[in-house]
Each structure stands twice: as structure tokens, then as C-alpha cells.
mmCIF file with all atom_site columns, C-alpha atoms in Angstrom:
data_model
loop_
_atom_site.group_PDB
_atom_site.id
_atom_site.type_symbol
_atom_site.label_atom_id
_atom_site.label_alt_id
_atom_site.label_comp_id
_atom_site.label_asym_id
_atom_site.label_entity_id
_atom_site.label_seq_id
_atom_site.pdbx_PDB_ins_code
_atom_site.Cartn_x
_atom_site.Cartn_y
_atom_site.Cartn_z
_atom_site.occupancy
_atom_site.B_iso_or_equiv
_atom_site.pdbx_formal_charge
_atom_site.auth_seq_id
_atom_site.auth_comp_id
_atom_site.auth_asym_id
_atom_site.auth_atom_id
_atom_site.pdbx_PDB_model_num
ATOM 1  C CA . UNK A 1 1  ? 0.000   0.000  0.000  1.00 52.00 ? 1058 UNK A CA 1
ATOM 2  C CA . UNK A 1 2  ? 0.883   3.652  -0.228 1.00 62.00 ? 1059 UNK A CA 1
ATOM 3  C CA . UNK A 1 3  ? 1.850   5.490  2.933  1.00 80.00 ? 1060 UNK A CA 1
ATOM 4  C CA . UNK A 1 4  ? 1.967   8.863  1.129  1.00 82.00 ? 1061 UNK A CA 1
ATOM 5  C CA . UNK A 1 5  ? -0.585  10.458 -1.195 1.00 86.00 ? 1062 UNK A CA 1
ATOM 6  C CA . UNK A 1 6  ? -0.280  13.790 -2.987 1.00 90.00 ? 1063 UNK A CA 1
ATOM 7  C CA . UNK A 1 7  ? -3.392  15.862 -3.671 1.00 91.00 ? 1064 UNK A CA 1
ATOM 8  C CA . UNK A 1 8  ? -4.732  19.299 -4.642 1.00 91.00 ? 1065 UNK A CA 1
ATOM 9  C CA . UNK A 1 9  ? -8.175  20.720 -5.496 1.00 91.00 ? 1066 UNK A CA 1
ATOM 10 C CA . UNK A 1 10 ? -8.511  23.379 -8.200 1.00 92.00 ? 1067 UNK A CA 1
ATOM 11 C CA . UNK A 1 11 ? -12.274 23.622 -7.533 1.00 92.00 ? 1068 UNK A CA 1
ATOM 12 C CA . UNK A 1 12 ? -11.770 25.066 -4.041 1.00 92.00 ? 1069 UNK A CA 1
ATOM 13 C CA . UNK A 1 13 ? -9.444  27.888 -5.140 1.00 95.00 ? 1070 UNK A CA 1
ATOM 14 C CA . UNK A 1 14 ? -10.708 31.452 -4.743 1.00 95.00 ? 1071 UNK A CA 1
ATOM 15 C CA . UNK A 1 15 ? -9.781  34.673 -2.983 1.00 96.00 ? 1072 UNK A CA 1
ATOM 16 C CA . UNK A 1 16 ? -10.736 34.346 0.680  1.00 96.00 ? 1073 UNK A CA 1
ATOM 17 C CA . UNK A 1 17 ? -11.722 30.670 0.384  1.00 95.00 ? 1074 UNK A CA 1
ATOM 18 C CA . UNK A 1 18 ? -11.051 28.158 3.138  1.00 94.00 ? 1075 UNK A CA 1
ATOM 19 C CA . UNK A 1 19 ? -10.943 24.485 2.224  1.00 93.00 ? 1076 UNK A CA 1
ATOM 20 C CA . UNK A 1 20 ? -11.481 21.496 4.512  1.00 93.00 ? 1077 UNK A CA 1
ATOM 21 C CA . UNK A 1 21 ? -10.000 18.160 3.519  1.00 93.00 ? 1078 UNK A CA 1
ATOM 22 C CA . UNK A 1 22 ? -11.105 14.961 5.256  1.00 91.00 ? 1079 UNK A CA 1
ATOM 23 C CA . UNK A 1 23 ? -8.737  12.004 5.220  1.00 89.00 ? 1080 UNK A CA 1
ATOM 24 C CA . UNK A 1 24 ? -10.066 8.573  6.110  1.00 87.00 ? 1081 UNK A CA 1
ATOM 25 C CA . UNK A 1 25 ? -7.910  5.682  7.353  1.00 85.00 ? 1082 UNK A CA 1
ATOM 26 C CA . UNK A 1 26 ? -5.987  8.156  9.534  1.00 89.00 ? 1083 UNK A CA 1
ATOM 27 C CA . UNK A 1 27 ? -4.386  7.771  12.937 1.00 89.00 ? 1084 UNK A CA 1
ATOM 28 C CA . UNK A 1 28 ? -2.329  9.806  15.386 1.00 89.00 ? 1085 UNK A CA 1
ATOM 29 C CA . UNK A 1 29 ? 0.619   9.086  13.070 1.00 88.00 ? 1086 UNK A CA 1
ATOM 30 C CA . UNK A 1 30 ? -1.002  10.896 10.102 1.00 91.00 ? 1087 UNK A CA 1
ATOM 31 C CA . UNK A 1 31 ? 0.679   14.095 8.932  1.00 92.00 ? 1088 UNK A CA 1
ATOM 32 C CA . UNK A 1 32 ? -0.310  16.537 6.174  1.00 94.00 ? 1089 UNK A CA 1
ATOM 33 C CA . UNK A 1 33 ? 2.224   18.844 4.561  1.00 94.00 ? 1090 UNK A CA 1
ATOM 34 C CA . UNK A 1 34 ? 1.887   21.751 2.128  1.00 95.00 ? 1091 UNK A CA 1
ATOM 35 C CA . UNK A 1 35 ? 4.549   20.816 -0.432 1.00 95.00 ? 1092 UNK A CA 1
ATOM 36 C CA . UNK A 1 36 ? 3.763   23.513 -3.008 1.00 95.00 ? 1093 UNK A CA 1
ATOM 37 C CA . UNK A 1 37 ? 7.188   25.092 -2.562 1.00 94.00 ? 1094 UNK A CA 1
ATOM 38 C CA . UNK A 1 38 ? 9.874   22.421 -2.191 1.00 90.00 ? 1095 UNK A CA 1
ATOM 39 C CA . UNK A 1 39 ? 12.088  24.806 -0.203 1.00 93.00 ? 1096 UNK A CA 1
ATOM 40 C CA . UNK A 1 40 ? 9.262   25.869 2.145  1.00 95.00 ? 1097 UNK A CA 1
ATOM 41 C CA . UNK A 1 41 ? 7.370   22.719 3.239  1.00 94.00 ? 1098 UNK A CA 1
ATOM 42 C CA . UNK A 1 42 ? 4.881   23.321 6.057  1.00 95.00 ? 1099 UNK A CA 1
ATOM 43 C CA . UNK A 1 43 ? 3.059   20.830 8.271  1.00 95.00 ? 1100 UNK A CA 1
ATOM 44 C CA . UNK A 1 44 ? -0.654  21.577 8.715  1.00 96.00 ? 1101 UNK A CA 1
ATOM 45 C CA . UNK A 1 45 ? -2.661  21.099 11.914 1.00 95.00 ? 1102 UNK A CA 1
ATOM 46 C CA . UNK A 1 46 ? -4.994  18.096 11.903 1.00 94.00 ? 1103 UNK A CA 1
ATOM 47 C CA . UNK A 1 47 ? -8.126  17.310 13.868 1.00 96.00 ? 1104 UNK A CA 1
ATOM 48 C CA . UNK A 1 48 ? -8.596  13.569 14.375 1.00 95.00 ? 1105 UNK A CA 1
ATOM 49 C CA . UNK A 1 49 ? -12.044 12.059 15.017 1.00 96.00 ? 1106 UNK A CA 1
ATOM 50 C CA . UNK A 1 50 ? -11.987 8.275  15.041 1.00 94.00 ? 1107 UNK A CA 1
ATOM 51 C CA . UNK A 1 51 ? -10.054 7.288  11.939 1.00 91.00 ? 1108 UNK A CA 1
ATOM 52 C CA . UNK A 1 52 ? -10.838 10.486 9.993  1.00 93.00 ? 1109 UNK A CA 1
ATOM 53 C CA . UNK A 1 53 ? -8.462  13.436 10.019 1.00 92.00 ? 1110 UNK A CA 1
ATOM 54 C CA . UNK A 1 54 ? -9.588  16.916 8.950  1.00 94.00 ? 1111 UNK A CA 1
ATOM 55 C CA . UNK A 1 55 ? -7.438  19.835 7.907  1.00 94.00 ? 1112 UNK A CA 1
ATOM 56 C CA . UNK A 1 56 ? -8.565  23.391 7.112  1.00 95.00 ? 1113 UNK A CA 1
ATOM 57 C CA . UNK A 1 57 ? -6.421  25.817 5.171  1.00 94.00 ? 1114 UNK A CA 1
ATOM 58 C CA . UNK A 1 58 ? -6.640  28.914 2.976  1.00 94.00 ? 1115 UNK A CA 1
ATOM 59 C CA . UNK A 1 59 ? -7.350  28.282 -0.701 1.00 94.00 ? 1116 UNK A CA 1
ATOM 60 C CA . UNK A 1 60 ? -6.447  31.640 -2.233 1.00 96.00 ? 1117 UNK A CA 1
ATOM 61 C CA . UNK A 1 61 ? -4.294  29.834 -4.779 1.00 95.00 ? 1118 UNK A CA 1
ATOM 62 C CA . UNK A 1 62 ? -3.703  26.237 -5.862 1.00 95.00 ? 1119 UNK A CA 1
ATOM 63 C CA . UNK A 1 63 ? -1.580  24.354 -3.328 1.00 95.00 ? 1120 UNK A CA 1
ATOM 64 C CA . UNK A 1 64 ? -0.117  20.828 -3.398 1.00 95.00 ? 1121 UNK A CA 1
ATOM 65 C CA . UNK A 1 65 ? -0.403  18.644 -0.295 1.00 94.00 ? 1122 UNK A CA 1
ATOM 66 C CA . UNK A 1 66 ? 1.059   15.348 0.842  1.00 93.00 ? 1123 UNK A CA 1
ATOM 67 C CA . UNK A 1 67 ? -0.588  13.148 3.454  1.00 91.00 ? 1124 UNK A CA 1
ATOM 68 C CA . UNK A 1 68 ? 1.755   10.687 5.150  1.00 88.00 ? 1125 UNK A CA 1
ATOM 69 C CA . UNK A 1 69 ? 1.207   7.884  7.629  1.00 81.00 ? 1126 UNK A CA 1
ATOM 70 C CA . UNK A 1 70 ? 4.070   5.558  8.474  1.00 71.00 ? 1127 UNK A CA 1
ATOM 71 C CA . UNK A 1 71 ? 1.621   2.927  9.753  1.00 68.00 ? 1128 UNK A CA 1
ATOM 72 C CA . UNK A 1 72 ? -1.198  3.251  7.235  1.00 59.00 ? 1129 UNK A CA 1
ATOM 73 C CA . UNK A 1 73 ? -2.194  3.226  3.622  1.00 58.00 ? 1130 UNK A CA 1
ATOM 74 C CA . UNK A 1 74 ? -4.181  5.713  1.605  1.00 56.00 ? 1131 UNK A CA 1
ATOM 75 C CA . UNK A 1 75 ? -6.162  5.174  -1.561 1.00 57.00 ? 1132 UNK A CA 1
ATOM 76 C CA . UNK A 1 76 ? -6.501  7.724  -4.345 1.00 53.00 ? 1133 UNK A CA 1
ATOM 77 C CA . UNK A 1 77 ? -8.242  10.962 -3.286 1.00 55.00 ? 1134 UNK A CA 1
ATOM 78 C CA . UNK A 1 78 ? -11.962 11.300 -4.029 1.00 58.00 ? 1135 UNK A CA 1
ATOM 79 C CA . UNK A 1 79 ? -13.917 14.517 -4.532 1.00 57.00 ? 1136 UNK A CA 1
ATOM 80 C CA . UNK A 1 80 ? -17.017 15.070 -2.403 1.00 58.00 ? 1137 UNK A CA 1
ATOM 81 C CA . UNK A 1 81 ? -18.932 18.264 -3.181 1.00 57.00 ? 1138 UNK A CA 1
ATOM 82 C CA . UNK A 1 82 ? -19.762 20.506 -0.190 1.00 55.00 ? 1139 UNK A CA 1
#
């Protein structure tokens, strides 16, 4: 399985927008990073409820993210409309 998945969402981009990503199959080991700029990688704060992690972030422009879990696997991202 994959313990890292890269994702982005062009549909959520807009001035002043906030996006919330939900990541299933998560645990306390799950980490999400903004990897848009390879020389300025930032870890994002997660909220964990059961095995679902949520992360909220600004969506003023298109950003690339990586979700990583050393003890888990992630499938391909799916889009769920708000």
C-alpha cells in the first residue's frame, strides 16, 4: 500500500476561500504537509475524530499537499462536493 498520497483541489481555489479536507484511514501518526514550494514545506494542523483526520487551510491559490502515515495506507483521493 501507499503510505503517502499527494493531492490538490482546483475547484476550491478562490480569494478568501477556506478548504477542509477529510482524510479517512488516519491515525495519530497521520501528517499533512503543504509541499507547493519544495524549499518551504509546512506541516498543517490536523483534527482527528476516530479514523478520519480533517485539515482546514486557505485556498487563495492552488496548493499541493502530501498526506503521510508511516503505519497506514491511503487510496486515491476522491472529490465530495460541499
